[in-house]
CSV table of C-alpha atoms and ligand atoms in Angstrom, one decimal:
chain,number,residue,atom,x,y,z
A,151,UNK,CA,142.7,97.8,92.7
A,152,UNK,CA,141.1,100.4,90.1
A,153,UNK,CA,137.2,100.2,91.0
A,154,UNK,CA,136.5,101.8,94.4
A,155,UNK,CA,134.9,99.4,97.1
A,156,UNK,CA,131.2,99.2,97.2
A,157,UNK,CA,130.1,99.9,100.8
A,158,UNK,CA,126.9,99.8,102.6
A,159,UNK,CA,126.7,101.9,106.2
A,160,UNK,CA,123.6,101.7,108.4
A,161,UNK,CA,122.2,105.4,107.5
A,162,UNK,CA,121.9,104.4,103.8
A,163,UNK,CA,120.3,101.1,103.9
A,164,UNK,CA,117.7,102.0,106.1
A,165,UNK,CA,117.2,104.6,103.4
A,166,UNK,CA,117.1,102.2,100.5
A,167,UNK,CA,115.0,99.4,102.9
A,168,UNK,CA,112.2,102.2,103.2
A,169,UNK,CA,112.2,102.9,99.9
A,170,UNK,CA,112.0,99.1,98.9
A,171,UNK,CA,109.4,98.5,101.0
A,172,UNK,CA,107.1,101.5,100.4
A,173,UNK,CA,107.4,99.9,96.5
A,174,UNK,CA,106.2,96.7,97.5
A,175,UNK,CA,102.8,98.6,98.8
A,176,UNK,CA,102.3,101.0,96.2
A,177,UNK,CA,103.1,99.7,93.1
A,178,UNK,CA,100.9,96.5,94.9
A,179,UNK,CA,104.2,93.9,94.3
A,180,UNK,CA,105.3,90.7,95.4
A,181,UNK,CA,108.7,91.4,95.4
A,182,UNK,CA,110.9,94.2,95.5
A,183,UNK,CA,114.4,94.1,95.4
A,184,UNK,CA,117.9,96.0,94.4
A,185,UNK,CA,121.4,94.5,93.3
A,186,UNK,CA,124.3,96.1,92.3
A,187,UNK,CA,125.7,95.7,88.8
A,188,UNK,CA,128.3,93.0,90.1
A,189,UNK,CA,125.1,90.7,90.9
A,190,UNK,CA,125.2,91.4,95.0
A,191,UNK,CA,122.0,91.6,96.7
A,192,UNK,CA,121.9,95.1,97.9
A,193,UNK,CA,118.1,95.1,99.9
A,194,UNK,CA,114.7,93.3,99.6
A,195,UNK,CA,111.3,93.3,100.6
A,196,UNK,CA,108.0,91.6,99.9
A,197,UNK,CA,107.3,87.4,99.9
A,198,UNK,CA,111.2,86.9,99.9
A,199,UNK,CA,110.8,84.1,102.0
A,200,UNK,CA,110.2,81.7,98.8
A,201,UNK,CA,112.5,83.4,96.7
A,202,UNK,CA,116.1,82.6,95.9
A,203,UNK,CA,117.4,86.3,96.3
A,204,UNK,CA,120.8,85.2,96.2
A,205,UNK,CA,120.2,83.2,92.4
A,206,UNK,CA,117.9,86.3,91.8
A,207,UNK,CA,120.6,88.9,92.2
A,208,UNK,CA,123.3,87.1,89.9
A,209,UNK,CA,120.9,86.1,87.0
A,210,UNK,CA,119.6,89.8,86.8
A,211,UNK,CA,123.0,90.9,86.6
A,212,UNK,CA,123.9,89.1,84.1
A,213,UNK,CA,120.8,89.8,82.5
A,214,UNK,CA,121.2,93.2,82.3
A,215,UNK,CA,125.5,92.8,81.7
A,216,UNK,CA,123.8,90.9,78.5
A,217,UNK,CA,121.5,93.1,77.0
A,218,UNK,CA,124.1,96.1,78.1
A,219,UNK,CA,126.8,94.3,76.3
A,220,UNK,CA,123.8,94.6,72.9
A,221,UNK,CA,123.8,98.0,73.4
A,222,UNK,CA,126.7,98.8,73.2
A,223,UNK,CA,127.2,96.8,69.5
A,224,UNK,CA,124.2,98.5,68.6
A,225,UNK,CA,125.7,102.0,69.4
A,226,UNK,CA,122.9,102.4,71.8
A,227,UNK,CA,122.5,103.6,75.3
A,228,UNK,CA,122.1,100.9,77.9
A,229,UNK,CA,118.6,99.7,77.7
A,230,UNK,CA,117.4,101.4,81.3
A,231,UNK,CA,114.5,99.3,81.3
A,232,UNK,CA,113.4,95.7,80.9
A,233,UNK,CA,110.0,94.0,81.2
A,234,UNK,CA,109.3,90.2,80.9
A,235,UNK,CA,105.8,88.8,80.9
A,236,UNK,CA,104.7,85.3,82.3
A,237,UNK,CA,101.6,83.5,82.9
A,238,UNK,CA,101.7,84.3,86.4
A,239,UNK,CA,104.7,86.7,87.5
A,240,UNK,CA,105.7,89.8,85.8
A,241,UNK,CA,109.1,91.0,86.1
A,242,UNK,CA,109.8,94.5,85.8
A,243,UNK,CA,113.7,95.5,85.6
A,244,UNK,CA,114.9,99.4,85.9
A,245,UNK,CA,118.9,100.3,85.6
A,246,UNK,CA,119.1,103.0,88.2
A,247,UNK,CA,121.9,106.0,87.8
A,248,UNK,CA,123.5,103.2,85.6
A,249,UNK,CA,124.7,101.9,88.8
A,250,UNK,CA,122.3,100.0,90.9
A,251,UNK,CA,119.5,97.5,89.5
A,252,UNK,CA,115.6,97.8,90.6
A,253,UNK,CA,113.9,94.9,90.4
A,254,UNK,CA,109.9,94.4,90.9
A,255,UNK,CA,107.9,91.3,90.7
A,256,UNK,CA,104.4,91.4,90.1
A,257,UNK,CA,101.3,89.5,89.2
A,258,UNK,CA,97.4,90.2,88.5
A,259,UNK,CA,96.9,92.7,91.4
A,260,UNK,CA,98.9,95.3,89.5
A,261,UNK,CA,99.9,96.4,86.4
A,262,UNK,CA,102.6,97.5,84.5
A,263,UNK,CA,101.1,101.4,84.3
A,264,UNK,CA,101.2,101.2,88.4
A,265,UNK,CA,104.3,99.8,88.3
A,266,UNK,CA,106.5,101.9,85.7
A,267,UNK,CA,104.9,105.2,87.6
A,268,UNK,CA,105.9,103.9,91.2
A,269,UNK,CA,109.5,102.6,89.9
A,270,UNK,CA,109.9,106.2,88.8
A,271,UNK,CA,109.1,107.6,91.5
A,272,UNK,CA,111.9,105.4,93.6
A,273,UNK,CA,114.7,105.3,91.4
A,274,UNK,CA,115.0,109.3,91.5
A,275,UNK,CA,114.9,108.7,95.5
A,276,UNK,CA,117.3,105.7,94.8
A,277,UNK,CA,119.7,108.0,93.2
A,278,UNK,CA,120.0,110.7,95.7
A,279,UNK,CA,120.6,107.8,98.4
A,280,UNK,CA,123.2,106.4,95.9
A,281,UNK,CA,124.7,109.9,95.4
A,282,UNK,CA,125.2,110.4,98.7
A,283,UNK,CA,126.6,107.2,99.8
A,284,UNK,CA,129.3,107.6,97.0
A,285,UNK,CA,130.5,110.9,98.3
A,286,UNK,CA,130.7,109.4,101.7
A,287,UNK,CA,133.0,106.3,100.6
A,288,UNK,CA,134.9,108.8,98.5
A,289,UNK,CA,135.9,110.7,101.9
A,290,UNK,CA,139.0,109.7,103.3
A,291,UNK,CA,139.1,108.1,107.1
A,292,UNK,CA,136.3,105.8,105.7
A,293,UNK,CA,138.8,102.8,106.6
A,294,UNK,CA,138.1,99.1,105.5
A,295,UNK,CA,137.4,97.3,108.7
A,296,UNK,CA,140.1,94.9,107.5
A,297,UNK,CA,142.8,96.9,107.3
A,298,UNK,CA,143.7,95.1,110.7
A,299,UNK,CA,143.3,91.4,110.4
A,300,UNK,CA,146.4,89.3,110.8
A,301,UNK,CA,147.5,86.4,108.8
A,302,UNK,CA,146.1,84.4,111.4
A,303,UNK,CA,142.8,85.4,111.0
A,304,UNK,CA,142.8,84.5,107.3
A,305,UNK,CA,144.2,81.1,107.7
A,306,UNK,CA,141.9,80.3,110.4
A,307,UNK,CA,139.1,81.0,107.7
A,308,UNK,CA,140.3,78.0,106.2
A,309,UNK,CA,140.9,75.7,109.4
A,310,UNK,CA,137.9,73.3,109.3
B,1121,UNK,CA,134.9,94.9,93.3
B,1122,UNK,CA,134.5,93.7,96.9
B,1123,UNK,CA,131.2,94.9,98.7
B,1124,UNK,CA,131.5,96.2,102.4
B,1125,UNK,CA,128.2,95.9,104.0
B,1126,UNK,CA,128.5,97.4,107.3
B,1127,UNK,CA,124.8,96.9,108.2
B,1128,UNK,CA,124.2,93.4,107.6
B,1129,UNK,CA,127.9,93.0,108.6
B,1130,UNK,CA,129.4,91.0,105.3
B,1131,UNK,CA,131.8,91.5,102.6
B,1132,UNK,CA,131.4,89.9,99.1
B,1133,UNK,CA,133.8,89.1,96.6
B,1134,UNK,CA,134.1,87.6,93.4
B,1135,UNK,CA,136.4,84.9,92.4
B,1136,UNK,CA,136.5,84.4,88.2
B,1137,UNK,CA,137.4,80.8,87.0
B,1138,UNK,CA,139.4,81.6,83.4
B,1139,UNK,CA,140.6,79.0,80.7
B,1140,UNK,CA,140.2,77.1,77.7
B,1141,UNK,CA,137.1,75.2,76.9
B,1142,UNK,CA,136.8,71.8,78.7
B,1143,UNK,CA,139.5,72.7,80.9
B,1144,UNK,CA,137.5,71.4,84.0
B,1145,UNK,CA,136.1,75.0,84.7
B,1146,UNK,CA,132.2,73.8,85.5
B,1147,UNK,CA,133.6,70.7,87.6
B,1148,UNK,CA,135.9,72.6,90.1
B,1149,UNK,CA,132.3,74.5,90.7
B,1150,UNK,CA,130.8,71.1,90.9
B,1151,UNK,CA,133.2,69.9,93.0
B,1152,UNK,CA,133.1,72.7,95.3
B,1153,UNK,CA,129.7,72.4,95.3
B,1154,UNK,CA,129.4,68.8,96.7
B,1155,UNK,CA,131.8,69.0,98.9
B,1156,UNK,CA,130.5,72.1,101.0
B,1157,UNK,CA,127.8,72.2,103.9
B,1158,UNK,CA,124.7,73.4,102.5
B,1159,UNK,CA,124.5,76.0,105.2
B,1160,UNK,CA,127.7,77.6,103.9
B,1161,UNK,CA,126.4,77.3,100.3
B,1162,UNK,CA,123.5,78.9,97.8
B,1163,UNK,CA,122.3,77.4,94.5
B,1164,UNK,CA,124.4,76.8,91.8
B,1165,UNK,CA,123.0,78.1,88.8
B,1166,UNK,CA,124.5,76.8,85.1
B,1167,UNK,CA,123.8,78.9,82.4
B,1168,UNK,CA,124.7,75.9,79.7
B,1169,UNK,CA,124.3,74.9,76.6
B,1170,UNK,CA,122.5,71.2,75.6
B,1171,UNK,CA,125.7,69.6,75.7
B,1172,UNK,CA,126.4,70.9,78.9
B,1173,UNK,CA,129.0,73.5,77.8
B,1174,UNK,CA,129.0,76.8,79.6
B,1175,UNK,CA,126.9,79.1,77.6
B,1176,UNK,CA,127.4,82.1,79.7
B,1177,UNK,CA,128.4,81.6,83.2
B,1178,UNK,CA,128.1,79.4,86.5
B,1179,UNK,CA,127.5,80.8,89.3
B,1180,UNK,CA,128.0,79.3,93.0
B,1181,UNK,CA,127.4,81.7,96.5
B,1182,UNK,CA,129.6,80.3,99.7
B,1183,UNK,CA,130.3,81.4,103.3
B,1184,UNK,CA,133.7,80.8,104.2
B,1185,UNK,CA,133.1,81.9,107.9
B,1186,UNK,CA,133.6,85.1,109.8
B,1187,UNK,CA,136.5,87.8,110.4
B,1188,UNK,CA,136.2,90.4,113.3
B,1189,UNK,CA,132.6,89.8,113.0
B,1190,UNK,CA,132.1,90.0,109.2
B,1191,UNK,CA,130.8,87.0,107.7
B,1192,UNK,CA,133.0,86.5,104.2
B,1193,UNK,CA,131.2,85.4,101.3
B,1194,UNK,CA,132.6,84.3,98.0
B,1195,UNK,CA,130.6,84.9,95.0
B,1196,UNK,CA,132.5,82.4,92.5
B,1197,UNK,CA,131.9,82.5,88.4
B,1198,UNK,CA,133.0,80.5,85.3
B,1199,UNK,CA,133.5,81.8,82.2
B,1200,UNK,CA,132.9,80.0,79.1
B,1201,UNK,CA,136.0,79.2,77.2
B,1202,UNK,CA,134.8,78.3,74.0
B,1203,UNK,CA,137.1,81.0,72.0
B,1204,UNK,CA,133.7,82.5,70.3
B,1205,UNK,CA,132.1,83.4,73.6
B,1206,UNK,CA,134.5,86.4,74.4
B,1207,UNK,CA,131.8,89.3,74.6
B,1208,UNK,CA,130.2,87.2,77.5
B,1209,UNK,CA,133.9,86.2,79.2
B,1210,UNK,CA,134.5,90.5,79.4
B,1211,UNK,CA,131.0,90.8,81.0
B,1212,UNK,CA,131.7,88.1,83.7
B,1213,UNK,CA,135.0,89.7,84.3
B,1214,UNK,CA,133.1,93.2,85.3
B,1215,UNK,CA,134.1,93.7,89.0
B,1216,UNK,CA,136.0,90.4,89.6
B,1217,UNK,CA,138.7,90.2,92.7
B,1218,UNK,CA,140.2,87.3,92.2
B,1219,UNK,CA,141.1,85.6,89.0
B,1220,UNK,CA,141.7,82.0,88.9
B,1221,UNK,CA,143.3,80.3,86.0
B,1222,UNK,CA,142.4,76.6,84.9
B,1223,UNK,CA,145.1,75.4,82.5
B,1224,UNK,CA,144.2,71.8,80.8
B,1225,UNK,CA,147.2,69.8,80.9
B,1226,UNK,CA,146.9,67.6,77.8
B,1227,UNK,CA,149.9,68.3,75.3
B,1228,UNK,CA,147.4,69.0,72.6
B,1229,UNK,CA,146.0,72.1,74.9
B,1230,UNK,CA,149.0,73.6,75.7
B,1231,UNK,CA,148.5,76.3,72.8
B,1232,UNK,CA,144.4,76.8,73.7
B,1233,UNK,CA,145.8,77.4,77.7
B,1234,UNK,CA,148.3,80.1,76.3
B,1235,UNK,CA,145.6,82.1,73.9
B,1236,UNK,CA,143.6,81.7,77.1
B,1237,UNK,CA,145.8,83.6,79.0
B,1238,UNK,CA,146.6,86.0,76.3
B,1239,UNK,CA,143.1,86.5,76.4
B,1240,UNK,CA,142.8,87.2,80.1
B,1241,UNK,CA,145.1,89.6,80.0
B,1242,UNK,CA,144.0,91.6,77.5
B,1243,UNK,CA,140.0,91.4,78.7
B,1244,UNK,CA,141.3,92.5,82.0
B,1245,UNK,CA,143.2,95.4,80.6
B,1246,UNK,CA,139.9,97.1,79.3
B,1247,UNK,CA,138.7,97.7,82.5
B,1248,UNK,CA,141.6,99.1,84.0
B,1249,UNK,CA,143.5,96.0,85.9
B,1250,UNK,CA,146.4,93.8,85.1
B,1251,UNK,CA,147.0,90.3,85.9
B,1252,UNK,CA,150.3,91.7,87.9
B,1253,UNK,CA,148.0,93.2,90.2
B,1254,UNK,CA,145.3,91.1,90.7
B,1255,UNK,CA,144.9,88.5,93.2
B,1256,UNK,CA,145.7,85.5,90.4
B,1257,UNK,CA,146.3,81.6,91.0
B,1258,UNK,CA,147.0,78.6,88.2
B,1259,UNK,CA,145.7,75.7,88.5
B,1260,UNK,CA,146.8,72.5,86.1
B,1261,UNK,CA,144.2,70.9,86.1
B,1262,UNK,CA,143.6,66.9,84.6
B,1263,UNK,CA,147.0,66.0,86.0
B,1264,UNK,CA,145.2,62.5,86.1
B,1265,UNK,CA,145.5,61.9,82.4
B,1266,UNK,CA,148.7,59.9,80.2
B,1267,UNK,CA,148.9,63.1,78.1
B,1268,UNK,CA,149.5,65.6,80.5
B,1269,UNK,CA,152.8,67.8,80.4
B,1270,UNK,CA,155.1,67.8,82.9
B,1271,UNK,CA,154.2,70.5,85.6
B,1272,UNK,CA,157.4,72.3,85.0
B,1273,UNK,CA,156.6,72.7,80.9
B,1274,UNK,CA,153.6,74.1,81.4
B,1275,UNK,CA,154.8,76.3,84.2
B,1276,UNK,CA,157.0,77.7,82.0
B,1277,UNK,CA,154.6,78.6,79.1
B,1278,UNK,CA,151.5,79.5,81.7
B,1279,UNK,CA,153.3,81.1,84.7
B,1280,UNK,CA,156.5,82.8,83.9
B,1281,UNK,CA,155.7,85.6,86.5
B,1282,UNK,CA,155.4,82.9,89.2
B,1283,UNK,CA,152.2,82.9,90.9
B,1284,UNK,CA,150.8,80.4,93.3
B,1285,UNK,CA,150.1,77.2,91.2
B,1286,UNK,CA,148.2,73.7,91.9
B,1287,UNK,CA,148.2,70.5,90.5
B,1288,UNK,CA,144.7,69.5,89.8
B,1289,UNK,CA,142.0,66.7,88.9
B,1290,UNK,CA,138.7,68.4,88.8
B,1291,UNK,CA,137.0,65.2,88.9
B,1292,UNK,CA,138.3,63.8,91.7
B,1293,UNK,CA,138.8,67.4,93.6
B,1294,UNK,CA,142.7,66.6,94.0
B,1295,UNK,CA,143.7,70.2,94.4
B,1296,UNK,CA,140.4,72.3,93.6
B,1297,UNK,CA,140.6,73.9,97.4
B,1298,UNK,CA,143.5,74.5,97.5
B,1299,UNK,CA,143.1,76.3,94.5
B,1300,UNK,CA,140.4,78.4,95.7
B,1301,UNK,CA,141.9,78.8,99.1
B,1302,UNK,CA,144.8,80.3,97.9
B,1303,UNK,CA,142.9,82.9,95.8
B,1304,UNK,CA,140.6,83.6,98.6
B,1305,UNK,CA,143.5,84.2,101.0
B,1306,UNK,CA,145.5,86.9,98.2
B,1307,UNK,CA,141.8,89.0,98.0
B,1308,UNK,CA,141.4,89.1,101.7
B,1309,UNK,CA,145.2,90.1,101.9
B,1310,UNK,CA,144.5,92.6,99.3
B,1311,UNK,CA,141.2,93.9,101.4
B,1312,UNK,CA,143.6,94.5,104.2
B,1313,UNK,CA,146.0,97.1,102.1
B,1314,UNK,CA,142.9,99.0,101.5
B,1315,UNK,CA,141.8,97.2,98.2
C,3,GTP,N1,140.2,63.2,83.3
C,3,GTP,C1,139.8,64.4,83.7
C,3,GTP,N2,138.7,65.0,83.2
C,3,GTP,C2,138.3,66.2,83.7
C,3,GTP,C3,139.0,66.8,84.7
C,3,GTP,N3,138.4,68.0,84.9
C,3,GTP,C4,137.3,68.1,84.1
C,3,GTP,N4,137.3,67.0,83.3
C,3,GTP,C5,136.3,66.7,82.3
C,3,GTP,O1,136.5,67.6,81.2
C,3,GTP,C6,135.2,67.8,80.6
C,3,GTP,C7,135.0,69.3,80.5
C,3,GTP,O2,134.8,69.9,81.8
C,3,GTP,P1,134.1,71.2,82.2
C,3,GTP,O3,134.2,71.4,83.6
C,3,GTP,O4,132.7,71.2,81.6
C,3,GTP,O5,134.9,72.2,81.3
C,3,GTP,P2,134.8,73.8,81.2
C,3,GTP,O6,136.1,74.4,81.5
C,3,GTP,O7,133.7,74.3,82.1
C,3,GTP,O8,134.4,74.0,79.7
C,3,GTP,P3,133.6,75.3,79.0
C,3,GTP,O9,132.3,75.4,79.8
C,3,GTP,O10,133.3,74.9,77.6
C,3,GTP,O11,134.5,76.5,79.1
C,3,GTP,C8,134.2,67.1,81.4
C,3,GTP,O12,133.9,65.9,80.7
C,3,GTP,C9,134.9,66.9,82.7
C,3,GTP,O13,134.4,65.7,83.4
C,3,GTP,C10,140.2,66.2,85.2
C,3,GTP,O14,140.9,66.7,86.1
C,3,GTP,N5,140.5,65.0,84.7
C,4,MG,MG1,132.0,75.3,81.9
């Protein structure tokens, strides 16, 4: 295949996780969360409990494969940052190193200046985690944990 | 592009259902969708027009289980296949793994089903990858219908090169898992040579 694997390992998540979460307090959000541009749900953190994260991930993606796809008729940069205003939730959305998506979701208790400033502030931490984890799954020996499964543990996938 | 997570121990892939408009796309997702326990499924989300044609994509999250400890989850989409809705089809192509091709059966498609194809291949050439290569399965769908072609016709126009096909009827769900079973099985067998 021609695009290179997306992986997560332990060391970088916990990264991103206390990144995410240190968001949610100081930009004073509901909901925090990061996909990749394929629409996978990379972390979260906040009042996830009553979200649909999963739904979440793949309409943002698509949101931002949208107005991307604009931009590029236009001649224009991708649009690194999106902002959509509702009675009671604000939605914040922030391309990061035009490879991961920042999402925050907001309402009265904070504001768009307090967000934008924090969001800064974690995408350039975002990007040297992102960096970094890119090298790694560059390096050879990082070996798919399926280079071993038999044919049998495929078809019994499908055995129910 | 599949996603190894190692920490919350999963790997994600995404399956693309491709063809002509009102091939049966949306109901194989439907389908799929009823007939699958909700713990092993998410919402499905239809991004549709009024008349319930897809606008933009669907969208259905499911578990198929666990390998060596890694849960698998298939993240399947449908393109529209209205011909005028090509910028959005390249967009839901963007990272796909598996490729899944819905022919309509009826005589009177057999021309849309080839442009389709036509059009897959040349959408997946621009990023990079080509139907040879990628995990790819037909599907003739409507088989229930007086004015479908004979499997082997369409065969012939849709699937020179041979892949695994199905005979179909969406509605009913004749065929739709074995569809997606087989697609599922050539992008785990694809994971295992290293992707
Ligand atoms: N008779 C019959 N009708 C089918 C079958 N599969 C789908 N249909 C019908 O065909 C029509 C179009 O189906 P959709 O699933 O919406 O088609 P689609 O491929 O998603 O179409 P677009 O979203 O425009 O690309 C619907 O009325 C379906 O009920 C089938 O196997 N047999
Ligand atoms: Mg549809």
């Amino acid at each position: 295949m021609v695009n290179p694997q997306m992986v997560m390992y332990e060391e970088e998540f916990n990264q991103i996780q206390a990144v995410v979460d240190r968001l949610v307090r100081e930009a004073n959000a509901k909901v925090v969360f990061i996909v990749d541009k394929n629409g996978q749900l990379i972390a979260a953190s906040g009042e996830v409990e009553n979200i649909d994260t999963t739904s979440l991930a793949s309409l943002t993606a698509g949101n931002i494969a949208a107005t991307g796809g604009i931009a590029k008729l236009l001649r224009e940069n991708e649009f690194a940052t999106q902002f959509h205003e509702g009675e009671k939730a604000n939605i914040h959305i922030q391309l990061v190193g035009n490879r991961v998506i920042l999402v925050v979701i907001f309402d009265s208790k904070s504001s768009l200046g307090l967000v934008r400033l924090r969001v800064r502030k974690a995408s350039d931490e975002l990007n040297r985690i992102f960096e970094a984890l890119l090298s790694k799954v560059a390096e050879p020996g990082s070996d798919s944990p399926f280079a071993e499964i038999t044919d049998e543990d495929i078809d019994n996938l499908f055995n129910d | 592009m599949s996603f190894i997570n190692y920490m919350a121990r999963e790997i994600n892939c995404k399956i693309v259902y491709y063809g002509p408009g009102l091939c049966g796309k949306t109901t194989n997702l439907q389908f799929i969708y009823e007939r699958t326990n909700p713990d092993a499924k998410g919402k499905m989300i239809s991004l549709a027009t009024e008349t319930e044609r897809t606008l933009f994509f669907d969208f259905l999250p499911l578990s198929l289980g666990e390998i060596r400890g890694f849960k698998t989850r298939f993240h399947l989409y449908t393109v529209p296949g209205q011909v005028f809705y090509d910028a959005s089809r390249k967009l839901i192509l963007k990272g796909v793994d598996g490729v899944i091709f819905v022919a309509d059966s009826q005589v009177e498609r057999l021309e849309a089903n080839q442009e389709s194809v036509d059009n897959l291949r040349t959408n997946l050439a621009e990023q990079g990858y080509s139907l040879e290569k990628i995990p790819y399965v037909i599907q003739y769908n409507k088989r229930d219908l007086p004015n479908a072609l004979p499997v082997e016709e369409l065969r012939a126009v849709i699937n020179p090169q041979g892949v695994p096909d199905f005979e179909a009827n969406a509605r009913s769900g004749m065929g739709v898992f074995e569809t997606l079973k087989a697609v599922s099985k050539l992008v785990l067998n694809e994971l295992r040579r290293g992707g």
